[in-house]
mmCIF file of C-alpha atoms in Angstrom:
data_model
loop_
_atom_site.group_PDB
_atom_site.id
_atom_site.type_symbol
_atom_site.label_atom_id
_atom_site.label_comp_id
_atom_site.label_asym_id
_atom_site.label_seq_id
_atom_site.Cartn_x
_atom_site.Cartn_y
_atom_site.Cartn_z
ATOM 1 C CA UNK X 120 39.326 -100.318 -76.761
ATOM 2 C CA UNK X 121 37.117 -103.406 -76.982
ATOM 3 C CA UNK X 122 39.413 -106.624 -77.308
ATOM 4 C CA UNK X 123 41.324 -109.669 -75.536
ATOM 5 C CA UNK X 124 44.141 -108.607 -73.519
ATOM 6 C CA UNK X 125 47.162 -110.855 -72.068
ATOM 7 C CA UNK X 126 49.413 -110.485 -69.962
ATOM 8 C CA UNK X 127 52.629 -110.583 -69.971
ATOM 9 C CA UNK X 128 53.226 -110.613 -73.738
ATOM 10 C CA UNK X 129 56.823 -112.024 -73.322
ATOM 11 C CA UNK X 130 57.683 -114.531 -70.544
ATOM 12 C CA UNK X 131 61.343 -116.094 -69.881
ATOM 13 C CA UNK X 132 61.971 -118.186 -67.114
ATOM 14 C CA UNK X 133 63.466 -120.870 -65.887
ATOM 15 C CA UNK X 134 62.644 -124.765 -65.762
ATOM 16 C CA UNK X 135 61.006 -125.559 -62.555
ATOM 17 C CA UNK X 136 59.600 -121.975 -61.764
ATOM 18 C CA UNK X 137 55.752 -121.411 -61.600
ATOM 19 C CA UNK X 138 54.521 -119.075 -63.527
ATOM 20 C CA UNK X 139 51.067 -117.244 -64.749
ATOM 21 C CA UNK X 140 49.535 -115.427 -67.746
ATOM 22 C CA UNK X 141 46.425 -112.909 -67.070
ATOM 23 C CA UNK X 142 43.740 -112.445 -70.011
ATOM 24 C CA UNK X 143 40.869 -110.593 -69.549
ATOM 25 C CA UNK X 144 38.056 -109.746 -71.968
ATOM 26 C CA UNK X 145 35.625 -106.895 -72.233
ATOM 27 C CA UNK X 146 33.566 -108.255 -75.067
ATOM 28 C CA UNK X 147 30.922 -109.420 -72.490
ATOM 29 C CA UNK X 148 31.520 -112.802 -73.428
ATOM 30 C CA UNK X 149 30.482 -115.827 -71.518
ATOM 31 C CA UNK X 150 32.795 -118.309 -73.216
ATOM 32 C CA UNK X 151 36.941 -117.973 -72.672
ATOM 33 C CA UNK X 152 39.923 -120.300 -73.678
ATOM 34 C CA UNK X 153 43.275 -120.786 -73.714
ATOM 35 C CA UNK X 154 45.040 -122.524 -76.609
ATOM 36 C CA UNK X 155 48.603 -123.429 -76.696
ATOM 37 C CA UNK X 156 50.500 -122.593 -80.649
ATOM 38 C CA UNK X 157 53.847 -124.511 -80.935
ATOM 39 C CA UNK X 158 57.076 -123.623 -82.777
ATOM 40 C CA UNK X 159 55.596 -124.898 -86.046
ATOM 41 C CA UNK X 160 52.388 -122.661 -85.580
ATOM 42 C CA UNK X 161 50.123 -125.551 -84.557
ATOM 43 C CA UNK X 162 47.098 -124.300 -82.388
ATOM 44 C CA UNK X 163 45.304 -126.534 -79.607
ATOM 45 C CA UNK X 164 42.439 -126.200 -77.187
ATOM 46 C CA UNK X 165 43.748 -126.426 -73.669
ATOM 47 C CA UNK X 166 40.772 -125.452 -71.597
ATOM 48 C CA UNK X 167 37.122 -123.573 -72.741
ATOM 49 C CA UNK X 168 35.343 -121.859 -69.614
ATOM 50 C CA UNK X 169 31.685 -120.995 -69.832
ATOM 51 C CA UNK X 170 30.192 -118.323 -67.217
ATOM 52 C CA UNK X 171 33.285 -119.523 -65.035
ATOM 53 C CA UNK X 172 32.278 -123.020 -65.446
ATOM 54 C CA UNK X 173 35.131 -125.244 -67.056
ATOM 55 C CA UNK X 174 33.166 -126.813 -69.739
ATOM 56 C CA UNK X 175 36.379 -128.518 -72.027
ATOM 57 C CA UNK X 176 39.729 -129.701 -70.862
ATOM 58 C CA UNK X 177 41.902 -131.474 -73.466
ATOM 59 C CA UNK X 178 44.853 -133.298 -72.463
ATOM 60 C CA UNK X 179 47.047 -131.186 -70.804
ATOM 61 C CA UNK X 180 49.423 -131.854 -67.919
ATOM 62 C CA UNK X 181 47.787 -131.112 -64.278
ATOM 63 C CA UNK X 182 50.714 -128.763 -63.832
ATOM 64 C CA UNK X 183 48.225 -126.208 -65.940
ATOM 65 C CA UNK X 184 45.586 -124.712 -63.897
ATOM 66 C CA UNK X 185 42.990 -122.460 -65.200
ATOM 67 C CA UNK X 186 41.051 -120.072 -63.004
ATOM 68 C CA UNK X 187 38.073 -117.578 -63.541
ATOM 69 C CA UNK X 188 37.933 -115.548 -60.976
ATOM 70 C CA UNK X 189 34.477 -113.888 -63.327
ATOM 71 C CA UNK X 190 33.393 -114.421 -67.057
ATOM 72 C CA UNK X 191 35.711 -111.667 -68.450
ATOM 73 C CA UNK X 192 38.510 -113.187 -67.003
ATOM 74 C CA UNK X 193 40.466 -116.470 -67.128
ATOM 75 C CA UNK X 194 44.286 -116.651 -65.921
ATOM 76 C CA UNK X 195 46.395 -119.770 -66.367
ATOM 77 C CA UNK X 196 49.022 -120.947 -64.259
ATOM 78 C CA UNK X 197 51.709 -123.379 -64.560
ATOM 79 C CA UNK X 198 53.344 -125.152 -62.001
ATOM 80 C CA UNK X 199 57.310 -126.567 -62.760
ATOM 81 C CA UNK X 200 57.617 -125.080 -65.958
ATOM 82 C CA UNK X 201 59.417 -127.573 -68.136
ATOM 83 C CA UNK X 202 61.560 -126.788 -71.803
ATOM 84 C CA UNK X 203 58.626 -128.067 -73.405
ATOM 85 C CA UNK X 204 56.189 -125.476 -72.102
ATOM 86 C CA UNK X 205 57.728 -123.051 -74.315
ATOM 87 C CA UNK X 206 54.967 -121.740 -76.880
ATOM 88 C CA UNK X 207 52.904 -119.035 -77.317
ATOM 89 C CA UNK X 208 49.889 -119.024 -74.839
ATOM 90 C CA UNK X 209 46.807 -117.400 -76.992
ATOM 91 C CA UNK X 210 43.713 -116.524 -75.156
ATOM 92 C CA UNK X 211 39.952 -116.081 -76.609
ATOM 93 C CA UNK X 212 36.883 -115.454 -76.311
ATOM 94 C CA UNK X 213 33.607 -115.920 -77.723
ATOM 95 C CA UNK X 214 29.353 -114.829 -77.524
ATOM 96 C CA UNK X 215 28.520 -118.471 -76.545
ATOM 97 C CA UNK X 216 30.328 -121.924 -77.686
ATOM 98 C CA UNK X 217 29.524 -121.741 -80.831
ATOM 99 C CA UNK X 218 30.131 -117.993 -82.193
ATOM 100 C CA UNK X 219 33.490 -116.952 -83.215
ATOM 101 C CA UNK X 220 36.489 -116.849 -81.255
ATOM 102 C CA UNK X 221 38.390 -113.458 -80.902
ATOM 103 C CA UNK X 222 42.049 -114.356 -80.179
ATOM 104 C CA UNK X 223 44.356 -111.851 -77.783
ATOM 105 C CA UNK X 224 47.881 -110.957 -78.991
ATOM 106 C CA UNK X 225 49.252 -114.400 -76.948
ATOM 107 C CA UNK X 226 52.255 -115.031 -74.802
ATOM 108 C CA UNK X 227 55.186 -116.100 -75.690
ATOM 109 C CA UNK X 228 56.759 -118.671 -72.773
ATOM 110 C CA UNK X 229 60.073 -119.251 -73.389
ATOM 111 C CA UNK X 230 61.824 -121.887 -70.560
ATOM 112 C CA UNK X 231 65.173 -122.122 -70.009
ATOM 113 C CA UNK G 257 47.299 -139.231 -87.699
ATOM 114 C CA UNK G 258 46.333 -135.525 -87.221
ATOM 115 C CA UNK G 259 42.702 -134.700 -87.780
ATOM 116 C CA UNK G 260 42.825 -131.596 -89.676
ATOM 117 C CA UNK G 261 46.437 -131.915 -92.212
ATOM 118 C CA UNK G 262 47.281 -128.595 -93.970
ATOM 119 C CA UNK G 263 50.597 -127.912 -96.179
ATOM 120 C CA UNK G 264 52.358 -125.443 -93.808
ATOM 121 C CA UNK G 265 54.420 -124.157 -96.903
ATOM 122 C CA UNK G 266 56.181 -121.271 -96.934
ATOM 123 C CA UNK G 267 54.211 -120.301 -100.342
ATOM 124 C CA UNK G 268 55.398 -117.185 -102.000
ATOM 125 C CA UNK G 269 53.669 -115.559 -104.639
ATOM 126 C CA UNK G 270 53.890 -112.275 -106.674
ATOM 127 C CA UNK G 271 51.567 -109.447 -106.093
ATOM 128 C CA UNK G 272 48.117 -110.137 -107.915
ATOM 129 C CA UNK G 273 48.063 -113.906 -108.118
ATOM 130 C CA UNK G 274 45.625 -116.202 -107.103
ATOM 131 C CA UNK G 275 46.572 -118.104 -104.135
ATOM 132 C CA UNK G 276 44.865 -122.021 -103.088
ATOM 133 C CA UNK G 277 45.302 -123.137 -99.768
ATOM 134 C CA UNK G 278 43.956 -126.164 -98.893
ATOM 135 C CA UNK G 279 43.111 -128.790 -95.869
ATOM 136 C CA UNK G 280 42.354 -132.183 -95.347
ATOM 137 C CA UNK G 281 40.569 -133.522 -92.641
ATOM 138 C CA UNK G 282 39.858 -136.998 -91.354
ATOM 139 C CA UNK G 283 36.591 -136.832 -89.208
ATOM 140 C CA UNK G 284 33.281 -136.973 -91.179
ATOM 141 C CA UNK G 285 31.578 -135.376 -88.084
ATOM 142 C CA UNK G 286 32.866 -132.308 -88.644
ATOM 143 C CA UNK G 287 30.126 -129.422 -89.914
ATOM 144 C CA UNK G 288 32.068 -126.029 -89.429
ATOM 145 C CA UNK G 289 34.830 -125.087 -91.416
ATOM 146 C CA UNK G 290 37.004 -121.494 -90.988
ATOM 147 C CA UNK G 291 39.748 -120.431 -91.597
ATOM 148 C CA UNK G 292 41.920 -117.803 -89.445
ATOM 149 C CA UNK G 293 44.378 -115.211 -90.580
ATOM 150 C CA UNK G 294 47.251 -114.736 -88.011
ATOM 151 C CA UNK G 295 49.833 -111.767 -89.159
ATOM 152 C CA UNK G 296 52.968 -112.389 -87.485
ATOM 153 C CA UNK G 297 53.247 -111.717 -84.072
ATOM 154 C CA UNK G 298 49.562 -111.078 -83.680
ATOM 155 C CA UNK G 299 46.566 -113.793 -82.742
ATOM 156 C CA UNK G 300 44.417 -115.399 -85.191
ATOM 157 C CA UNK G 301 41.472 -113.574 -86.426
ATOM 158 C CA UNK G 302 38.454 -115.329 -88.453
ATOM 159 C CA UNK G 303 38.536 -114.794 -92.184
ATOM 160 C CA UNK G 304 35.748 -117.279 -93.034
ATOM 161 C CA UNK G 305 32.886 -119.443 -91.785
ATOM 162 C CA UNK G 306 31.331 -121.626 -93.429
ATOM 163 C CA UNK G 307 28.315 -124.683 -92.940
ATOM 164 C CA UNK G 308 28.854 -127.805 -94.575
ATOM 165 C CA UNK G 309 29.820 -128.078 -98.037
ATOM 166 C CA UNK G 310 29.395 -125.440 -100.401
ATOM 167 C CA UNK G 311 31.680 -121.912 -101.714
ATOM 168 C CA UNK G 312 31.116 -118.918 -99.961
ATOM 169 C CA UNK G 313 32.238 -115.717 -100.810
ATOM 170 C CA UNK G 314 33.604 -112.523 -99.462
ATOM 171 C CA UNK G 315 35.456 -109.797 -101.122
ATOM 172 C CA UNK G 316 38.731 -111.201 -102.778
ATOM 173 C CA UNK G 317 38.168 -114.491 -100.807
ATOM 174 C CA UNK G 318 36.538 -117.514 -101.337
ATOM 175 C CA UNK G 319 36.284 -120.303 -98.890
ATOM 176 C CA UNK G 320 35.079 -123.989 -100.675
ATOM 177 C CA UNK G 321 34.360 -127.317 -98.393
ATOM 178 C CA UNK G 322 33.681 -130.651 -100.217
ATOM 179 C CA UNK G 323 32.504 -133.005 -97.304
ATOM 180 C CA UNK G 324 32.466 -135.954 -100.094
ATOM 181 C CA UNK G 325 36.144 -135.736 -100.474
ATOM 182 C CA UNK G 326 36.867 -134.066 -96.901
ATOM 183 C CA UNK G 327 38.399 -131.456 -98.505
ATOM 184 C CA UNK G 328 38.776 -127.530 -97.967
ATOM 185 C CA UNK G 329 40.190 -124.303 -99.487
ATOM 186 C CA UNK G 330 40.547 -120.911 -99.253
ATOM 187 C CA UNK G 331 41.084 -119.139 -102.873
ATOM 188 C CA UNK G 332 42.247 -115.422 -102.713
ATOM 189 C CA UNK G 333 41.954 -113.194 -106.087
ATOM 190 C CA UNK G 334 44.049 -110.910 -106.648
ATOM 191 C CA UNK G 335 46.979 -111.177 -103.389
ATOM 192 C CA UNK G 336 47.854 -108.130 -102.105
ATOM 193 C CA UNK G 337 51.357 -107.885 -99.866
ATOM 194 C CA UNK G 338 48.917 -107.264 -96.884
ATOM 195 C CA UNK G 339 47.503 -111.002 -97.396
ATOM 196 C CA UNK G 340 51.145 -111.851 -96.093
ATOM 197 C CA UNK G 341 49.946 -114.156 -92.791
ATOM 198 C CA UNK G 342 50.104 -117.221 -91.491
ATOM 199 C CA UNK G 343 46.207 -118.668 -92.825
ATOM 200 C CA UNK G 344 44.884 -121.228 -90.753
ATOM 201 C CA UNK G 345 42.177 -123.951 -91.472
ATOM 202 C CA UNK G 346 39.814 -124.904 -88.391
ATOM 203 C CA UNK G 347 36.684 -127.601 -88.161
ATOM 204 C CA UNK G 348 34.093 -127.897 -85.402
ATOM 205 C CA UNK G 349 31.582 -131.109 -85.062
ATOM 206 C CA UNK G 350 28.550 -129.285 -83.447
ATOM 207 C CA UNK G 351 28.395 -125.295 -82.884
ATOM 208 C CA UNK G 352 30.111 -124.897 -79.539
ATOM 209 C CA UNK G 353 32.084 -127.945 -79.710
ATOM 210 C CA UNK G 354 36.031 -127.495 -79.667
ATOM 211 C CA UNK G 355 37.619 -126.331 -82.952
ATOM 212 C CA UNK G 356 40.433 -128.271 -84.562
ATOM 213 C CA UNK G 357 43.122 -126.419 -86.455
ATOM 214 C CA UNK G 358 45.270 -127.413 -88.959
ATOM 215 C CA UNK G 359 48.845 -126.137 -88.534
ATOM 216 C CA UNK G 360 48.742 -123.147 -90.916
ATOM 217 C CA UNK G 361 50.064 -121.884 -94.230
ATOM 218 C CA UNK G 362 52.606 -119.472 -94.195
ATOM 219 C CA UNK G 363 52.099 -116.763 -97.171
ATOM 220 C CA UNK G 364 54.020 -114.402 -98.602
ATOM 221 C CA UNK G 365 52.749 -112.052 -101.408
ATOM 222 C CA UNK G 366 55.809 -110.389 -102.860
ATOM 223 C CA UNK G 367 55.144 -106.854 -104.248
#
């Protein structure tokens, strides 16, 4: 089954804990990111990696820490969770920076 | 001010209406307009993509930019209940630059 995959796909935890979400893509896709939806659905950018190369990295706290270990996959972990980490994380990928963006199923954080 | 503004609803319609959904954006640099369908529960998943302004068409959809008035819309004919997302408006500056999404539309197409 070709597609983005993420894991875990549910994720509780407690403030201050670190935590981290897999994704991994067999697409053969040189472009990955990770985008963070909030409660009321609204998507951002967090990071864009190209060929394992970090190529955009929008405001987000250092706490967050992408890593590629190879262009199908890019993890994300987060140091100290706090309450207001809780979202759904949604990975993607795409051909190059420009082509579309296939979205995996996400994971929903929830910090207690 | 957010760059990309969408009505995040809830609309409800019955079964065979046409449905408008509609953005506004603020940055006249932006080129690339789609929009994303995200089914509850699920990621988003590209519906439409269109260059600068004009209507394109695809099936029961119809995505129309206006760059004059910054403004853009996604028209579906005939709404089935399987429409029923969450549809999500999304502008780029420059192929490969980041994409900008509005905050989505919830939809619900009562049978």
């Amino acid at each position: 089954d070709t597609a983005v995959s993420q894991t875990p796909k549910y994720l509780v935890t407690q403030m201050g804990n670190d935590k981290s979400i897999k994704c991994e893509q067999n697409l053969g896709h040189d472009t990955m990111y990770w985008y963070k939806q909030d409660s009321k659905k609204f998507l951002k950018i967090m990071f864009s990696y190209n060929n394992k190369e970090l190529i955009i990295n929008e405001t987000v706290p250092n706490r967050f820490s992408p890593k590629s270990p190879d262009k199908a996959h890019l993890n994300l972990h987060i140091n100290s969770l706090e309450l207001g980490d809780s979202a759904v994380y949604f990975c993607a990928s795409s051909r190059g920076g420009g082509d579309t963006q296939y979205f995996g199923p996400g994971t929903r954080l929830t910090v207690l | 001010q957010k760059e990309v503004e969408q009505d995040p609803g809830p609309l409800s319609v019955p079964e065979g209406a046409i449905v408008s959904l509609n953005c506004t954006y603020s940055n006249s640099a932006f080129q690339y307009f789609m929009w994303y369908r995200q089914y509850s529960r699920k990621g988003p998943e590209l519906l439409m993509y269109t260059y600068s302004s004009g209507n394109k068409e695809d099936g029961r959809f119809t995505a129309q930019v206006d760059k004059s008035s910054k403004y853009i819309s996604l028209f579906i004919r005939d709404s089935q209940p399987s429409d029923s997302a969450t549809y999500l408006c999304a502008t780029q500056e420059t192929s490969g630059s980041r994409l900008t999404f509005g905050e989505g539309t919830q939809l619900t197409v009562n049978p």
